[in-house]
Amino acid sequence: MPIVTDTGFAQDTHNGPIRDLPSDTAPETLDASSEDMIRIDFPSFADGRGFTLARLLRLRGFRGRLRARGHVIADQYAMARRAGFDEVEIDEALAARQPEDQWLARADWQAHDYQSRLRGA
């Protein structure tokens, strides 16, 4: 499974325990635990609940590695990074349909966000 980062496709370098969260995890049950890595499932690219879970984890103090897994498309990469994800795990079929250059085109996720434009930054 390719891992997408700001520098493109990479191999998974994490070798410790991973806490998996389904997209339907109740937000009130989230904790900012001391776990090394949390992976949030995206069963469909149209299911945005994982973005909310990531943002809530970061707001509650989670400082570990946060990974989105599943049906996240290249167009959603900047949103995933802004929500607090460090990386995205995709399958080989999606990597073939959306090659690395499509992900890299969205890697400058800190630029061009509408909130900065609204604030006049």
PDB file of C-alpha atoms in Angstrom:
ATOM      1  CA  MET A   1       0.000   0.000   0.000  1.00  0.00           C
ATOM      2  CA  PRO A   2       1.502   3.342  -0.987  1.00  0.00           C
ATOM      3  CA  ILE A   3       1.687   6.052   1.640  1.00  0.00           C
ATOM      4  CA  VAL A   4       1.137   9.569   0.281  1.00  0.00           C
ATOM      5  CA  THR A   5       3.086  12.400   1.893  1.00  0.00           C
ATOM      6  CA  ASP A   6       3.987  15.935   0.843  1.00  0.00           C
ATOM      7  CA  THR A   7       6.929  14.465  -1.086  1.00  0.00           C
ATOM      8  CA  GLY A   8       4.917  11.860  -2.998  1.00  0.00           C
ATOM      9  CA  PHE A   9       4.517   8.102  -2.729  1.00  0.00           C
ATOM     10  CA  ALA A  10       6.499   6.297  -0.050  1.00  0.00           C
ATOM     11  CA  GLN A  11       6.656   2.952   1.657  1.00  0.00           C
ATOM     12  CA  ASP A  12       5.197   2.523   5.136  1.00  0.00           C
ATOM     13  CA  THR A  13       7.955   3.127   7.681  1.00  0.00           C
ATOM     14  CA  HIS A  14       5.825   2.682  10.804  1.00  0.00           C
ATOM     15  CA  ASN A  15       6.559  -0.529  12.664  1.00  0.00           C
ATOM     16  CA  GLY A  16       4.758  -0.013  15.960  1.00  0.00           C
ATOM     17  CA  PRO A  17       1.170  -0.471  17.054  1.00  0.00           C
ATOM     18  CA  ILE A  18      -1.575   1.334  15.175  1.00  0.00           C
ATOM     19  CA  ARG A  19      -4.949   2.261  16.629  1.00  0.00           C
ATOM     20  CA  ASP A  20      -7.572   1.955  13.885  1.00  0.00           C
ATOM     21  CA  LEU A  21     -10.684   4.129  14.066  1.00  0.00           C
ATOM     22  CA  PRO A  22     -13.706   3.569  11.830  1.00  0.00           C
ATOM     23  CA  SER A  23     -15.261   6.645  10.241  1.00  0.00           C
ATOM     24  CA  ASP A  24     -18.385   6.233  12.382  1.00  0.00           C
ATOM     25  CA  THR A  25     -16.487   6.602  15.670  1.00  0.00           C
ATOM     26  CA  ALA A  26     -18.543   8.799  17.986  1.00  0.00           C
ATOM     27  CA  PRO A  27     -16.671  12.103  18.395  1.00  0.00           C
ATOM     28  CA  GLU A  28     -17.424  12.220  22.114  1.00  0.00           C
ATOM     29  CA  THR A  29     -15.427   8.989  22.596  1.00  0.00           C
ATOM     30  CA  LEU A  30     -12.188  10.378  21.125  1.00  0.00           C
ATOM     31  CA  ASP A  31      -9.265  10.916  23.428  1.00  0.00           C
ATOM     32  CA  ALA A  32      -5.900  12.510  22.830  1.00  0.00           C
ATOM     33  CA  SER A  33      -4.069   9.445  24.021  1.00  0.00           C
ATOM     34  CA  SER A  34      -0.357   8.962  24.013  1.00  0.00           C
ATOM     35  CA  GLU A  35      -0.549   6.435  21.191  1.00  0.00           C
ATOM     36  CA  ASP A  36       2.114   6.608  18.554  1.00  0.00           C
ATOM     37  CA  MET A  37      -0.199   6.318  15.555  1.00  0.00           C
ATOM     38  CA  ILE A  38      -3.904   6.518  14.789  1.00  0.00           C
ATOM     39  CA  ARG A  39      -5.304   5.476  11.408  1.00  0.00           C
ATOM     40  CA  ILE A  40      -8.785   6.653  10.421  1.00  0.00           C
ATOM     41  CA  ASP A  41     -10.726   4.701   7.822  1.00  0.00           C
ATOM     42  CA  PHE A  42     -12.387   6.332   4.829  1.00  0.00           C
ATOM     43  CA  PRO A  43     -14.879   3.814   3.392  1.00  0.00           C
ATOM     44  CA  SER A  44     -15.841   6.229   0.594  1.00  0.00           C
ATOM     45  CA  PHE A  45     -14.374   9.437  -0.818  1.00  0.00           C
ATOM     46  CA  ALA A  46     -17.794  10.994  -0.156  1.00  0.00           C
ATOM     47  CA  ASP A  47     -17.622  10.178   3.572  1.00  0.00           C
ATOM     48  CA  GLY A  48     -16.022  13.184   5.253  1.00  0.00           C
ATOM     49  CA  ARG A  49     -16.437  12.071   8.863  1.00  0.00           C
ATOM     50  CA  GLY A  50     -12.751  11.114   9.023  1.00  0.00           C
ATOM     51  CA  PHE A  51     -11.753  14.744   8.465  1.00  0.00           C
ATOM     52  CA  THR A  52     -13.823  15.763  11.481  1.00  0.00           C
ATOM     53  CA  LEU A  53     -12.316  13.012  13.629  1.00  0.00           C
ATOM     54  CA  ALA A  54      -8.785  14.079  12.669  1.00  0.00           C
ATOM     55  CA  ARG A  55      -9.465  17.721  13.474  1.00  0.00           C
ATOM     56  CA  LEU A  56     -11.001  16.832  16.841  1.00  0.00           C
ATOM     57  CA  LEU A  57      -8.047  14.615  17.749  1.00  0.00           C
ATOM     58  CA  ARG A  58      -5.608  17.437  16.984  1.00  0.00           C
ATOM     59  CA  LEU A  59      -7.712  19.957  18.918  1.00  0.00           C
ATOM     60  CA  ARG A  60      -7.717  17.575  21.894  1.00  0.00           C
ATOM     61  CA  GLY A  61      -3.950  17.424  21.876  1.00  0.00           C
ATOM     62  CA  PHE A  62      -3.038  14.329  19.865  1.00  0.00           C
ATOM     63  CA  ARG A  63       0.589  14.813  18.727  1.00  0.00           C
ATOM     64  CA  GLY A  64       1.294  11.380  17.228  1.00  0.00           C
ATOM     65  CA  ARG A  65       1.195  10.254  13.631  1.00  0.00           C
ATOM     66  CA  LEU A  66      -2.250  10.513  12.052  1.00  0.00           C
ATOM     67  CA  ARG A  67      -3.005   8.572   8.870  1.00  0.00           C
ATOM     68  CA  ALA A  68      -6.072   8.500   6.618  1.00  0.00           C
ATOM     69  CA  ARG A  69      -6.676   5.098   5.021  1.00  0.00           C
ATOM     70  CA  GLY A  70      -8.917   4.102   2.183  1.00  0.00           C
ATOM     71  CA  HIS A  71     -10.889   6.066  -0.337  1.00  0.00           C
ATOM     72  CA  VAL A  72      -9.254   9.468  -0.150  1.00  0.00           C
ATOM     73  CA  ILE A  73      -8.654  10.951  -3.598  1.00  0.00           C
ATOM     74  CA  ALA A  74      -5.893  13.301  -4.697  1.00  0.00           C
ATOM     75  CA  ASP A  75      -8.290  16.264  -4.753  1.00  0.00           C
ATOM     76  CA  GLN A  76      -8.851  15.722  -1.010  1.00  0.00           C
ATOM     77  CA  TYR A  77      -5.176  15.630  -0.038  1.00  0.00           C
ATOM     78  CA  ALA A  78      -4.909  19.308   0.931  1.00  0.00           C
ATOM     79  CA  MET A  79      -8.091  19.025   3.010  1.00  0.00           C
ATOM     80  CA  ALA A  80      -6.694  15.932   4.748  1.00  0.00           C
ATOM     81  CA  ARG A  81      -3.484  17.767   5.646  1.00  0.00           C
ATOM     82  CA  ARG A  82      -5.386  20.829   6.895  1.00  0.00           C
ATOM     83  CA  ALA A  83      -7.601  18.581   9.045  1.00  0.00           C
ATOM     84  CA  GLY A  84      -4.498  17.230  10.770  1.00  0.00           C
ATOM     85  CA  PHE A  85      -3.497  14.106   8.861  1.00  0.00           C
ATOM     86  CA  ASP A  86       0.212  13.530   8.330  1.00  0.00           C
ATOM     87  CA  GLU A  87      -0.237  11.056   5.478  1.00  0.00           C
ATOM     88  CA  VAL A  88      -2.726   9.047   3.433  1.00  0.00           C
ATOM     89  CA  GLU A  89      -2.643   5.298   2.834  1.00  0.00           C
ATOM     90  CA  ILE A  90      -4.132   4.262  -0.514  1.00  0.00           C
ATOM     91  CA  ASP A  91      -4.365   0.943  -2.332  1.00  0.00           C
ATOM     92  CA  GLU A  92      -2.482   0.031  -5.489  1.00  0.00           C
ATOM     93  CA  ALA A  93      -5.583   0.438  -7.684  1.00  0.00           C
ATOM     94  CA  LEU A  94      -6.077   4.057  -6.608  1.00  0.00           C
ATOM     95  CA  ALA A  95      -2.355   4.748  -7.035  1.00  0.00           C
ATOM     96  CA  ALA A  96      -2.636   3.476 -10.617  1.00  0.00           C
ATOM     97  CA  ARG A  97      -5.718   5.643 -11.353  1.00  0.00           C
ATOM     98  CA  GLN A  98      -4.255   8.708  -9.644  1.00  0.00           C
ATOM     99  CA  PRO A  99      -0.475   8.604 -10.064  1.00  0.00           C
ATOM    100  CA  GLU A 100       2.001  10.417  -7.858  1.00  0.00           C
ATOM    101  CA  ASP A 101       2.015  13.618  -9.930  1.00  0.00           C
ATOM    102  CA  GLN A 102      -1.681  14.185  -9.160  1.00  0.00           C
ATOM    103  CA  TRP A 103      -0.976  13.976  -5.422  1.00  0.00           C
ATOM    104  CA  LEU A 104       2.101  16.180  -5.675  1.00  0.00           C
ATOM    105  CA  ALA A 105       0.000  18.841  -7.415  1.00  0.00           C
ATOM    106  CA  ARG A 106      -1.912  19.160  -4.126  1.00  0.00           C
ATOM    107  CA  ALA A 107       1.109  18.858  -1.821  1.00  0.00           C
ATOM    108  CA  ASP A 108       1.349  22.630  -1.252  1.00  0.00           C
ATOM    109  CA  TRP A 109      -1.601  22.328   1.111  1.00  0.00           C
ATOM    110  CA  GLN A 110      -0.725  25.400   3.165  1.00  0.00           C
ATOM    111  CA  ALA A 111      -1.227  27.707   0.194  1.00  0.00           C
ATOM    112  CA  HIS A 112      -4.425  28.712  -1.517  1.00  0.00           C
ATOM    113  CA  ASP A 113      -6.890  27.966   1.256  1.00  0.00           C
ATOM    114  CA  TYR A 114     -10.052  30.020   1.241  1.00  0.00           C
ATOM    115  CA  GLN A 115      -9.810  30.962   4.935  1.00  0.00           C
ATOM    116  CA  SER A 116      -6.539  32.810   4.367  1.00  0.00           C
ATOM    117  CA  ARG A 117      -8.076  34.652   1.438  1.00  0.00           C
ATOM    118  CA  LEU A 118     -11.081  35.621   3.554  1.00  0.00           C
ATOM    119  CA  ARG A 119      -8.812  36.943   6.307  1.00  0.00           C
ATOM    120  CA  GLY A 120      -6.785  38.894   3.749  1.00  0.00           C
ATOM    121  CA  ALA A 121      -3.575  37.045   4.624  1.00  0.00           C
TER     122      ALA A 121
END
